Short mmCIF file of C-alpha atoms in Angstrom, two decimals:
data_model
loop_
_atom_site.label_atom_id
_atom_site.label_comp_id
_atom_site.label_asym_id
_atom_site.label_seq_id
_atom_site.Cartn_x
_atom_site.Cartn_y
_atom_site.Cartn_z
CA MET H 1 18.66 -4.96 131.83
CA ARG H 2 20.79 -7.93 131.27
CA PRO H 3 18.04 -9.63 130.93
CA GLY H 4 32.56 -34.02 126.20
CA GLN H 5 31.84 -36.35 129.11
CA GLY H 6 29.02 -38.51 127.88
CA ARG H 7 26.69 -35.62 127.17
CA LEU H 8 25.58 -36.03 123.57
CA LEU H 9 23.44 -39.12 123.31
CA ALA H 10 21.55 -38.38 120.17
CA VAL H 11 23.09 -41.64 119.07
CA LEU H 12 20.98 -43.45 121.60
CA LEU H 13 21.59 -46.60 123.57
CA LEU H 14 19.13 -49.03 122.03
CA THR H 15 20.33 -52.10 123.84
CA ALA H 16 22.18 -52.72 127.09
CA GLY H 17 25.84 -51.87 126.70
CA CYS H 18 25.40 -49.96 123.44
CA THR H 19 27.73 -46.95 123.35
CA LEU H 20 28.58 -44.08 121.06
CA ALA H 21 31.85 -45.77 120.22
CA ALA H 22 29.96 -48.85 119.07
CA GLY H 23 28.31 -46.77 116.37
CA CYS H 24 24.71 -47.33 117.51
CA THR H 25 22.11 -45.09 115.88
CA LEU H 26 18.59 -43.98 116.61
CA THR H 27 15.79 -45.63 114.75
CA SER H 28 13.56 -43.42 112.66
CA ALA H 29 10.35 -42.00 114.09
CA SER H 30 8.31 -44.40 111.99
CA ALA H 31 10.28 -47.39 113.21
CA ARG H 32 9.71 -46.26 116.78
CA ALA H 33 5.95 -46.23 116.41
CA THR H 34 4.32 -49.24 118.03
CA ALA H 35 0.82 -50.55 118.54
CA SER H 36 1.25 -50.02 122.29
CA ALA H 37 2.70 -46.62 123.17
CA PRO H 38 4.15 -45.94 126.63
CA PRO H 39 2.34 -43.69 129.10
CA ALA H 40 3.01 -40.01 128.51
CA THR H 41 5.99 -38.48 130.27
CA ILE H 42 7.79 -35.13 130.31
CA PRO H 43 10.19 -35.25 128.66
CA SER H 44 9.11 -38.09 126.41
CA ILE H 45 11.34 -41.15 126.39
CA GLN H 46 13.78 -41.67 123.55
CA GLN H 47 12.99 -45.29 122.71
CA TRP H 48 10.08 -47.62 123.56
CA THR H 49 9.81 -51.29 122.68
CA ALA H 50 6.36 -52.63 123.45
CA ALA H 51 5.52 -56.05 124.87
CA SER H 52 2.25 -57.75 125.73
CA GLY H 53 0.69 -57.66 129.17
CA ASN H 54 0.82 -55.19 132.05
CA TYR H 55 2.97 -54.27 135.02
CA THR H 56 0.87 -53.44 138.08
CA PHE H 57 1.95 -51.58 141.19
CA THR H 58 0.03 -52.79 144.24
CA ALA H 59 -0.15 -52.32 148.00
CA ALA H 60 2.33 -55.21 148.31
CA SER H 61 4.92 -53.69 145.95
CA ARG H 62 8.43 -53.05 147.27
CA ILE H 63 11.56 -51.29 146.11
CA VAL H 64 14.38 -53.79 145.80
CA THR H 65 18.06 -52.92 145.52
CA SER H 66 21.31 -54.39 146.77
CA THR H 67 23.46 -51.51 145.55
CA ALA H 68 24.60 -49.04 148.21
CA ASP H 69 24.89 -46.15 145.74
CA LEU H 70 21.22 -46.58 144.80
CA GLN H 71 19.88 -46.50 148.36
CA PRO H 72 19.31 -42.70 148.32
CA ALA H 73 17.26 -42.99 145.10
CA ALA H 74 15.33 -45.88 146.67
CA GLY H 75 14.50 -43.78 149.72
CA LEU H 76 13.28 -40.85 147.65
CA LEU H 77 11.23 -43.15 145.44
CA ALA H 78 9.62 -44.90 148.40
CA ALA H 79 8.47 -41.59 149.88
CA ASP H 80 7.20 -40.33 146.52
CA LEU H 81 5.34 -43.57 145.77
CA ARG H 82 3.62 -43.34 149.12
CA ALA H 83 2.66 -39.75 148.31
CA ILE H 84 1.00 -40.69 145.02
CA THR H 85 -0.46 -44.11 145.94
CA GLY H 86 -1.03 -43.94 149.68
CA TYR H 87 0.82 -47.24 150.13
CA PRO H 88 3.77 -47.59 152.50
CA VAL H 89 6.53 -48.91 150.26
CA PRO H 90 9.31 -50.89 151.95
CA ILE H 91 12.89 -51.05 150.66
CA ALA H 92 14.28 -54.57 150.49
CA SER H 93 17.16 -56.59 149.07
CA GLY H 94 17.11 -59.95 147.39
CA THR H 95 14.91 -61.29 144.61
CA PRO H 96 12.09 -59.04 143.40
CA ALA H 97 8.53 -60.33 143.16
CA ASP H 98 5.78 -59.30 140.75
CA GLY H 99 4.82 -55.69 141.31
CA ASP H 100 8.17 -54.74 142.83
CA VAL H 101 10.47 -52.01 141.55
CA LEU H 102 14.06 -53.17 141.09
CA LEU H 103 16.89 -50.62 141.01
CA THR H 104 20.17 -51.88 139.61
CA THR H 105 23.27 -50.67 137.83
CA GLY H 106 23.71 -50.68 134.07
CA SER H 107 25.75 -49.07 131.31
CA PHE H 108 23.63 -46.49 129.50
CA GLY H 109 25.90 -43.44 129.66
CA ASP H 110 26.34 -40.82 132.35
CA GLU H 111 22.65 -39.94 132.55
CA GLY H 112 20.98 -42.75 130.62
CA TYR H 113 18.79 -45.53 131.95
CA ARG H 114 16.57 -48.42 130.95
CA LEU H 115 13.10 -48.98 132.42
CA ALA H 116 11.82 -52.49 131.75
CA LEU H 117 8.16 -53.05 132.65
CA ALA H 118 7.26 -56.72 132.95
CA GLY H 119 6.29 -58.60 136.09
CA THR H 120 8.55 -56.12 137.85
CA ALA H 121 9.60 -52.57 136.99
CA THR H 122 13.38 -52.76 136.57
CA ILE H 123 15.36 -49.51 136.37
CA SER H 124 19.03 -49.85 135.48
CA GLY H 125 21.74 -47.29 134.81
CA SER H 126 24.22 -45.03 136.53
CA THR H 127 23.26 -43.46 139.86
CA THR H 128 21.96 -40.41 137.99
CA GLY H 129 20.34 -42.52 135.29
CA VAL H 130 18.49 -44.66 137.82
CA PHE H 131 17.18 -41.53 139.53
CA TYR H 132 15.86 -40.27 136.18
CA GLY H 133 14.26 -43.66 135.63
CA THR H 134 12.44 -43.33 138.96
CA GLN H 135 11.02 -39.97 137.86
CA THR H 136 9.78 -41.55 134.63
CA LEU H 137 8.12 -44.34 136.61
CA LEU H 138 6.55 -41.85 139.02
CA GLN H 139 5.07 -39.88 136.13
CA MET H 140 3.62 -43.08 134.67
CA LEU H 141 2.17 -44.31 137.96
CA LYS H 142 0.54 -40.96 138.63
CA GLN H 143 -1.60 -41.70 135.60
CA ASP H 144 -2.33 -45.40 136.19
CA ARG H 145 -1.20 -48.12 138.62
CA SER H 146 -1.30 -50.64 135.76
CA LEU H 147 1.18 -49.93 132.96
CA PRO H 148 1.74 -51.56 129.58
CA GLN H 149 4.70 -53.89 129.49
CA GLY H 150 7.65 -52.79 127.44
CA THR H 151 11.15 -51.34 127.65
CA ALA H 152 12.10 -47.68 127.66
CA THR H 153 15.70 -46.77 126.86
CA ASP H 154 16.33 -43.13 127.54
CA ALA H 155 19.08 -40.50 127.79
CA PRO H 156 19.41 -36.76 127.15
CA VAL H 157 20.86 -35.23 124.01
CA TYR H 158 22.19 -32.19 125.94
CA ARG H 159 23.92 -32.42 129.28
CA ASP H 160 23.02 -28.92 130.56
CA ARG H 161 19.33 -28.46 131.29
CA GLY H 162 19.15 -25.39 133.44
CA PHE H 163 17.04 -22.82 135.23
CA MET H 164 18.35 -19.53 136.65
CA ILE H 165 16.84 -17.53 139.51
CA ASP H 166 17.78 -13.89 140.12
CA THR H 167 17.74 -13.46 143.90
CA GLY H 168 19.70 -10.21 143.68
CA ARG H 169 16.64 -8.21 142.66
CA LYS H 170 13.93 -10.33 144.31
CA PHE H 171 14.32 -12.48 147.39
CA TYR H 172 12.79 -15.95 147.30
CA THR H 173 12.16 -18.01 150.42
CA ILE H 174 14.18 -21.16 150.99
CA ASP H 175 10.98 -23.22 150.87
CA TRP H 176 10.22 -21.79 147.42
CA LEU H 177 13.72 -22.61 146.20
CA ARG H 178 13.44 -26.16 147.52
CA ALA H 179 10.12 -26.57 145.75
CA ARG H 180 11.75 -25.48 142.50
CA VAL H 181 14.50 -28.07 143.01
CA ARG H 182 11.90 -30.82 143.38
CA GLU H 183 9.99 -29.63 140.34
CA LEU H 184 13.14 -29.41 138.22
CA ALA H 185 14.22 -32.90 139.24
CA TYR H 186 10.81 -34.34 138.36
CA LEU H 187 11.35 -32.99 134.85
CA LYS H 188 15.01 -34.12 134.64
CA TYR H 189 16.60 -30.67 134.74
CA ASN H 190 20.07 -30.85 136.25
CA ARG H 191 21.30 -27.27 136.84
CA LEU H 192 19.96 -24.56 139.15
CA HIS H 193 21.85 -21.30 138.58
CA LEU H 194 21.48 -18.88 141.51
CA HIS H 195 22.22 -15.25 140.66
CA LEU H 196 23.01 -14.24 144.25
CA THR H 197 24.20 -10.65 143.83
CA ASP H 198 23.48 -7.62 141.69
CA ASP H 199 23.54 -3.83 141.90
CA GLN H 200 20.58 -3.90 144.25
CA GLU H 201 21.39 -6.61 146.81
CA PHE H 202 23.97 -9.12 148.03
CA ARG H 203 22.00 -12.14 149.22
CA ILE H 204 24.44 -14.42 151.02
CA GLU H 205 26.10 -14.20 154.42
CA SER H 206 29.76 -13.16 154.29
CA ASN H 207 32.49 -13.42 156.91
CA SER H 208 35.20 -11.82 154.80
CA HIS H 209 33.15 -8.73 153.88
CA PRO H 210 30.05 -8.54 156.09
CA GLU H 211 29.57 -4.92 155.07
CA VAL H 212 28.35 -5.94 151.61
CA VAL H 213 25.54 -8.23 152.79
CA SER H 214 21.92 -7.11 152.43
CA ALA H 215 19.55 -7.20 155.40
CA THR H 216 17.50 -9.81 153.59
CA HIS H 217 19.85 -12.66 152.78
CA TYR H 218 20.49 -16.39 153.04
CA THR H 219 22.71 -17.80 155.76
CA LYS H 220 25.52 -20.11 154.79
CA ALA H 221 23.72 -22.90 156.67
CA GLN H 222 20.63 -22.40 154.52
CA ILE H 223 22.66 -22.48 151.33
CA ALA H 224 24.59 -25.57 152.43
CA ASP H 225 21.29 -27.31 153.10
CA LEU H 226 19.90 -26.27 149.72
CA VAL H 227 23.03 -27.52 147.95
CA ALA H 228 22.76 -30.89 149.72
CA TYR H 229 19.03 -31.10 149.03
CA ALA H 230 19.57 -30.41 145.33
CA ALA H 231 22.38 -32.97 145.11
CA GLN H 232 19.99 -35.70 146.29
CA TYR H 233 17.87 -34.89 143.26
CA GLN H 234 20.84 -34.90 140.86
CA ILE H 235 20.76 -31.12 140.50
CA THR H 236 23.94 -29.06 140.62
CA ILE H 237 23.62 -25.55 142.02
CA VAL H 238 25.69 -23.05 140.04
CA PRO H 239 26.39 -19.92 142.16
CA GLU H 240 26.90 -16.50 140.64
CA ILE H 241 28.59 -13.60 142.42
CA ASP H 242 28.40 -10.98 139.65
CA MET H 243 31.68 -9.14 138.93
CA PRO H 244 33.24 -6.82 137.79
CA GLY H 245 29.98 -5.11 136.76
CA HIS H 246 26.69 -5.06 138.68
CA MET H 247 28.63 -4.34 141.89
CA THR H 248 26.81 -1.28 143.26
CA ARG H 249 25.87 -3.04 146.49
CA ILE H 250 29.41 -4.36 147.05
CA LEU H 251 31.05 -1.02 146.21
CA ARG H 252 28.63 1.38 147.89
CA ASP H 253 31.17 2.21 150.65
CA LYS H 254 34.29 1.69 148.51
CA PRO H 255 34.64 4.84 146.40
CA SER H 256 38.31 4.19 145.61
CA LEU H 257 37.32 0.95 143.84
CA SER H 258 34.24 2.34 142.09
CA LEU H 259 33.72 3.37 138.52
CA VAL H 260 30.45 5.29 138.74
CA ARG H 261 28.54 5.01 135.47
CA ASN H 262 26.17 7.64 134.09
CA ASN H 263 23.18 5.64 135.37
CA GLY H 264 24.60 5.72 138.90
CA THR H 265 25.58 2.07 139.08
CA ARG H 266 29.07 1.07 140.16
CA SER H 267 31.54 -1.22 138.41
CA LEU H 268 34.86 -2.43 139.77
CA ASP H 269 37.87 -0.29 138.89
CA LEU H 270 40.19 -2.94 137.49
CA SER H 271 43.07 -0.45 137.33
CA SER H 272 43.28 -0.51 141.13
CA ASP H 273 45.68 -2.86 142.90
CA GLN H 274 42.92 -3.51 145.47
CA ALA H 275 40.35 -4.73 142.96
CA TRP H 276 41.66 -8.28 142.76
CA PRO H 277 42.02 -8.82 146.54
CA LEU H 278 38.35 -7.86 147.04
CA ALA H 279 37.16 -10.23 144.32
CA ARG H 280 39.47 -13.01 145.50
CA ASP H 281 38.24 -12.70 149.08
CA LEU H 282 34.60 -13.12 148.14
CA ILE H 283 35.09 -15.93 145.63
CA THR H 284 37.46 -17.88 147.87
CA GLU H 285 35.02 -17.61 150.76
CA TYR H 286 32.21 -19.32 148.87
CA LEU H 287 34.05 -21.90 146.78
CA PRO H 288 33.83 -24.62 149.47
CA LEU H 289 30.15 -23.89 150.16
CA PHE H 290 29.05 -24.83 146.65
CA THR H 291 30.16 -28.40 146.10
CA GLY H 292 29.30 -28.61 142.41
CA PRO H 293 31.85 -28.28 139.60
CA TYR H 294 30.79 -24.82 138.31
CA TRP H 295 31.26 -21.18 139.32
CA HIS H 296 29.52 -18.31 137.49
CA LEU H 297 31.27 -14.94 137.50
CA GLY H 298 28.65 -13.00 135.54
CA ALA H 299 31.23 -10.68 133.91
CA ASP H 300 28.49 -8.91 131.92
CA GLU H 301 27.82 -5.22 131.41
CA TRP H 302 30.99 -4.01 133.09
CA LEU H 303 31.52 -0.99 130.83
CA SER H 304 30.71 -0.25 127.22
CA THR H 305 33.51 0.90 124.93
CA ALA H 306 32.32 4.49 125.31
CA GLU H 307 32.25 4.16 129.09
CA ILE H 308 35.80 2.77 129.18
CA SER H 309 36.94 5.99 127.50
CA GLN H 310 35.43 7.98 130.39
CA PHE H 311 37.95 6.42 132.79
CA PRO H 312 41.44 6.99 131.28
CA GLN H 313 43.14 5.09 134.11
CA LEU H 314 41.82 1.87 132.58
CA ASP H 315 43.60 2.21 129.25
CA GLN H 316 46.71 3.47 131.03
CA ARG H 317 46.87 0.44 133.29
CA ALA H 318 46.13 -1.95 130.44
CA GLN H 319 48.96 -0.50 128.36
CA GLN H 320 51.36 -0.84 131.28
CA LEU H 321 50.48 -4.52 131.57
CA PHE H 322 49.82 -5.60 127.99
CA GLY H 323 51.39 -3.10 125.59
CA ASP H 324 50.51 0.06 123.75
CA SER H 325 47.55 -1.39 121.82
CA ALA H 326 45.77 -2.64 124.94
CA THR H 327 42.58 -1.04 126.32
CA GLY H 328 40.45 -1.31 129.41
CA ARG H 329 38.68 -4.26 127.81
CA ASP H 330 41.89 -6.23 128.21
CA LEU H 331 41.73 -5.58 131.95
CA GLN H 332 38.27 -7.13 131.98
CA TYR H 333 39.44 -10.25 130.17
CA ASP H 334 42.53 -10.50 132.37
CA PHE H 335 40.23 -10.34 135.41
CA ILE H 336 38.09 -13.15 133.99
CA ASN H 337 41.20 -15.24 133.41
CA LYS H 338 42.42 -14.66 136.97
CA VAL H 339 39.09 -15.88 138.32
CA ASN H 340 39.26 -18.80 135.93
CA ASP H 341 42.67 -19.78 137.31
CA LEU H 342 41.34 -19.49 140.87
CA VAL H 343 38.26 -21.63 140.38
CA ARG H 344 40.12 -24.22 138.29
CA ALA H 345 42.68 -24.55 141.09
CA ASN H 346 39.70 -25.47 143.26
CA GLY H 347 38.39 -28.08 140.83
CA LYS H 348 35.68 -25.99 139.21
CA THR H 349 34.84 -24.69 135.74
CA LEU H 350 34.13 -20.98 135.23
CA ARG H 351 31.04 -19.66 133.46
CA ILE H 352 30.24 -16.11 132.32
CA TRP H 353 27.59 -14.28 130.29
CA ASN H 354 28.51 -13.61 126.67
CA ASP H 355 27.96 -9.88 126.21
CA GLN H 356 31.10 -7.74 125.93
CA LEU H 357 33.04 -10.63 124.43
CA VAL H 358 34.40 -8.83 121.40
CA PRO H 359 37.19 -9.60 118.90
CA GLY H 360 40.38 -7.64 118.46
CA THR H 361 41.69 -7.53 122.03
CA VAL H 362 45.24 -8.21 123.19
CA VAL H 363 44.06 -10.54 125.97
CA ASP H 364 41.73 -13.39 125.05
CA VAL H 365 39.39 -15.06 127.51
CA ALA H 366 40.69 -18.55 128.21
CA PRO H 367 38.91 -21.18 126.09
CA THR H 368 38.14 -23.26 129.19
CA VAL H 369 35.63 -20.60 130.27
CA GLN H 370 32.07 -21.66 129.46
CA ILE H 371 29.67 -19.07 128.02
CA ALA H 372 25.99 -18.58 128.84
CA HIS H 373 24.89 -16.84 125.64
CA TRP H 374 21.85 -14.60 126.12
CA TYR H 375 22.25 -11.76 123.62
CA GLY H 376 24.44 -10.41 120.86
CA THR H 377 24.92 -7.37 118.64
CA THR H 378 28.53 -6.61 117.80
CA ASP H 379 29.85 -9.27 120.17
CA MET H 380 31.42 -12.50 118.96
CA THR H 381 28.95 -14.92 117.44
CA PRO H 382 28.23 -18.30 119.04
CA GLN H 383 30.12 -19.98 116.22
CA THR H 384 33.17 -17.79 116.80
CA LEU H 385 33.08 -18.60 120.51
CA ALA H 386 32.75 -22.32 119.78
CA ASP H 387 35.62 -22.13 117.29
CA ARG H 388 37.74 -20.57 120.04
CA GLY H 389 37.01 -23.58 122.24
CA HIS H 390 34.27 -22.23 124.51
CA ASP H 391 31.41 -24.46 125.60
CA LEU H 392 28.04 -22.74 125.24
CA ILE H 393 24.74 -22.70 127.11
CA ASN H 394 21.84 -21.19 125.17
CA ALA H 395 20.10 -18.62 127.41
CA ASN H 396 18.27 -16.90 124.51
CA TRP H 397 16.63 -13.81 125.98
CA ASN H 398 14.03 -13.59 123.21
CA GLN H 399 12.47 -16.92 124.17
CA LEU H 400 13.86 -18.02 127.54
CA TYR H 401 13.63 -14.93 129.77
CA TYR H 402 11.00 -14.33 132.44
CA ILE H 403 11.35 -10.70 133.62
CA ILE H 404 9.09 -10.00 136.57
CA GLY H 405 6.37 -7.49 135.76
CA ILE H 406 7.53 -7.13 132.16
CA SER H 407 7.57 -10.33 130.11
CA ARG H 408 7.13 -14.08 130.34
CA PRO H 409 8.39 -16.86 128.09
CA ASP H 410 5.80 -18.27 125.72
CA PRO H 411 5.60 -22.06 126.21
CA ALA H 412 3.97 -22.56 122.81
CA ALA H 413 6.81 -20.73 121.06
CA ILE H 414 9.38 -22.73 123.02
CA TYR H 415 7.73 -26.04 122.24
CA GLU H 416 7.06 -25.37 118.58
CA SER H 417 10.01 -23.24 117.45
CA PHE H 418 12.89 -23.11 119.94
CA VAL H 419 15.97 -25.19 119.17
CA PRO H 420 19.02 -25.25 121.45
CA ASN H 421 21.43 -24.37 118.65
CA GLN H 422 19.59 -21.15 117.66
CA PHE H 423 20.96 -18.21 119.64
CA ALA H 424 19.73 -14.65 120.15
CA PHE H 425 21.85 -12.40 117.98
CA ASP H 426 20.69 -9.22 116.31
CA THR H 427 23.01 -9.42 113.32
CA GLY H 428 24.95 -12.16 111.60
CA ASN H 429 24.95 -15.89 112.16
CA THR H 430 22.86 -17.15 115.09
CA THR H 431 23.09 -20.89 114.58
CA ILE H 432 25.68 -23.57 115.22
CA ALA H 433 25.40 -27.25 114.42
CA ARG H 434 22.71 -29.03 116.44
CA LEU H 435 25.22 -31.50 117.85
CA ASP H 436 28.25 -29.23 118.00
CA PRO H 437 30.40 -30.70 120.80
CA HIS H 438 30.61 -27.23 122.39
CA LEU H 439 26.83 -26.89 122.72
CA LEU H 440 26.02 -27.93 126.29
CA GLY H 441 22.30 -27.19 126.38
CA SER H 442 19.76 -24.52 127.33
CA GLN H 443 18.72 -22.42 130.29
CA LEU H 444 15.49 -20.62 131.20
CA SER H 445 16.12 -17.50 133.31
CA LEU H 446 13.93 -15.75 135.91
CA TRP H 447 15.01 -12.12 136.31
CA GLY H 448 13.85 -9.48 138.75
CA GLU H 449 13.23 -5.87 137.82
CA PRO H 450 13.61 -2.95 140.28
CA GLY H 451 10.24 -1.48 141.18
CA ARG H 452 8.25 -4.47 139.93
CA ASP H 453 7.14 -7.55 141.80
CA GLU H 454 4.97 -10.64 141.58
CA PRO H 455 4.13 -13.08 144.40
CA GLU H 456 6.47 -16.07 144.32
CA ASN H 457 3.55 -18.52 144.12
CA ASP H 458 2.26 -16.73 141.02
CA ILE H 459 5.72 -16.90 139.52
CA ALA H 460 5.83 -20.65 140.15
CA THR H 461 2.50 -21.04 138.33
CA ASN H 462 3.68 -18.91 135.42
CA LEU H 463 6.88 -20.96 135.11
CA LYS H 464 5.18 -24.33 135.01
CA ASN H 465 4.44 -24.69 131.32
CA PRO H 466 7.57 -22.94 129.97
CA LEU H 467 9.74 -25.28 132.02
CA ARG H 468 7.84 -28.29 130.68
CA ALA H 469 8.16 -27.06 127.13
CA LEU H 470 11.89 -26.37 127.39
CA ILE H 471 12.83 -29.69 128.96
CA GLN H 472 11.17 -31.55 126.10
CA ILE H 473 13.35 -29.67 123.65
CA THR H 474 16.58 -29.86 125.65
CA TRP H 475 16.24 -33.53 126.60
CA GLY H 476 16.02 -33.97 122.84
CA SER H 477 13.64 -36.92 122.56
CA PRO H 478 10.94 -37.04 119.87
CA LYS H 479 8.14 -34.58 120.56
CA PRO H 480 5.10 -36.52 121.78
CA THR H 481 2.74 -34.15 119.92
CA SER H 482 3.26 -31.80 117.02
CA THR H 483 1.63 -28.76 118.63
CA TYR H 484 1.74 -27.15 122.03
CA ASN H 485 -2.06 -27.17 122.29
CA THR H 486 -2.05 -30.96 122.35
CA TYR H 487 1.06 -31.08 124.55
CA THR H 488 -0.88 -29.38 127.35
CA ALA H 489 -2.88 -32.58 127.81
CA ILE H 490 0.37 -34.35 128.66
CA ILE H 491 1.29 -31.54 131.06
CA ARG H 492 -1.99 -32.10 132.88
CA ALA H 493 -1.58 -35.89 132.93
CA VAL H 494 1.97 -35.79 134.30
CA GLY H 495 1.06 -33.18 136.90
CA ASP H 496 3.36 -31.81 139.56
CA ALA H 497 6.17 -33.49 141.45
CA PRO H 498 5.12 -35.63 144.41
CA ALA H 499 5.60 -34.00 147.79
CA GLY H 500 6.92 -37.05 149.55
CA GLY H 501 10.71 -36.95 149.14
CA THR H 502 13.13 -37.19 152.06
CA ALA H 503 15.66 -34.41 152.54
CA PRO H 504 17.89 -32.69 155.07
CA VAL H 505 16.03 -30.45 157.49
CA THR H 506 16.26 -26.76 156.61
CA PRO H 507 17.73 -24.67 159.44
CA THR H 508 15.30 -22.13 160.84
CA PRO H 509 15.71 -18.93 158.77
CA THR H 510 16.99 -15.81 160.44
CA ALA H 511 14.39 -13.08 160.75
CA SER H 512 16.18 -11.03 158.12
CA ALA H 513 16.06 -13.91 155.66
CA GLN H 514 12.30 -14.35 155.67
CA PHE H 515 10.98 -11.15 154.15
CA LYS H 516 11.71 -9.11 151.07
CA VAL H 517 13.08 -5.69 151.95
CA ARG H 518 12.45 -2.89 149.50
#
C-alpha cells in the first residue's frame, strides 16, 4: 500500500515590526525562561515576556474590533468563548475596557501574531495571525479565566502543517470531516488533504464522467460547504484525484485505456491519445470547486520499471515523442507536467507523492511541482529533489502514517524523535537542512485498507495525541516538556476545540452519501 512567502520564522519576531530582513534572532532557551510562565498551549508559543498582574475574562467582557477583515475571527471567537465560559460575548467597536479582547492588525509575518495580556487581551497580526492568536487565548481561558499578564509573540517555523484523509478506501461523514477541521484549526494546522479517489472508490459527484462515481460519495454542494467552512478556520483543503495509477474505479469500464497490472488493479495507458482528455475532463471539472491554491495529482505507483516492460506500447510511444532513449517513465513525467501546466494556468500549485521519481529520464518533472515525500528506496533522495527546485512536505510513513486496522502513529515517538527534515528513505541520505527553503513542513496521513475498518469516532480518538505531538514539532516552538509522558498533562489541560463556532449550514446529505458501502 502506498501507505518562500513568509514561511520560515525561526528567526522570530520579538518586537512589533521585527522582520527576517531586519536580522532579528531568537533568544536562547535560557533567556526565554521567566519567573512567570504563560499558560500551557499546543503548540507552545515561541516567545513569552512576563509582566506583573493578571488579565481576567468576565461576564462583562467583549470582543472589540474596528477592522472589517477581522470580523469573521471575532464572530468565531465570540461563539467559542460562550461555549467555554457560558457568557454571551458581544462584538463591539471603539475603545476596549478591562477584560475585553481587542483584535487589531499588526506586522508579524503571514501567520504570526502578538497576544498582549494586560487590562485587556490584545491580539494583533495578519488575518490568519489574529485567528491563531484567538486559538491561543481560547486554550488559555479553558484552563483559567484569570491569566498572568505578559506578551506572547508567536509564529510557525514551517508553513505547511497538514493532515491527510483517505476517503477513497473509507467513507467519512461530512460531520466527521467538519469536526476534524475544527480540531485542526484549534491546533493551528493549516492544510487538510483529501484523498478523494483510489482503486476502490471515487468519492465525489461528477458531471463530466458520472459513470466513475461510487454509490457512496460527496455531492459538490457538500464539498463546497466544507471548503468554505475550512477557509473560515484558516485551513486550505488540498484535493487529490489520484492519477495515472490507482485508477481501477475510473477505468473499470474503459478497457482501451487500462493497463491491467498483475494484482488486477488498473493504471492509465499513457500511450493512448484518449488518456489525456479523460484526465483533463476530471481535473478541469473540480478546479473551481476547490478554492485553495493547491491541487494534488497523486502520481504514485503507476507502474514499476518491470511492469512498464510488460506493456511495450509505452516505450514505443515515449520514443516517438522524446527520442530513442526514452521509456514509459517519460510518459508518466510528461503527464505530470501537463497537469502541472493545467493547474498553474488556473492559479494553483501541483503536488504529487514522491515514489517513482527516479534519475536518468529524458523528461524531468517540472521543478514547480511540490513533493509529498512518504517513502524511498531507489528513488531520488529528498536532497536531490530539493536541489532540483522541488518544495517538500515530509509525510514520513514510518512515523506519520495511520493505516486503519494495521498501524497507528506513536505520539511519543513523534514528540521525542521526529524532526521535519528527517525523511523516510531505506538507503542513502534521509536528511536535509532543518531550515532548507524547500522544506515546507510535515503531514500526518490517515489511510484506509481494503477489508479492514474502524469506527470513525474511534479513529478520531486515536488521532488526538499524534496530531498534538506533530503540531508541536511542525510549529517549531520550544518543546514545553522534554518527554511525551509529561506532555500528556498539557494535552489534557488544553482539551478539545470548543463546539461553538459559526459556520455555513451543511446541505442535507444524499442518501447515498451517508453510509459506507462495502
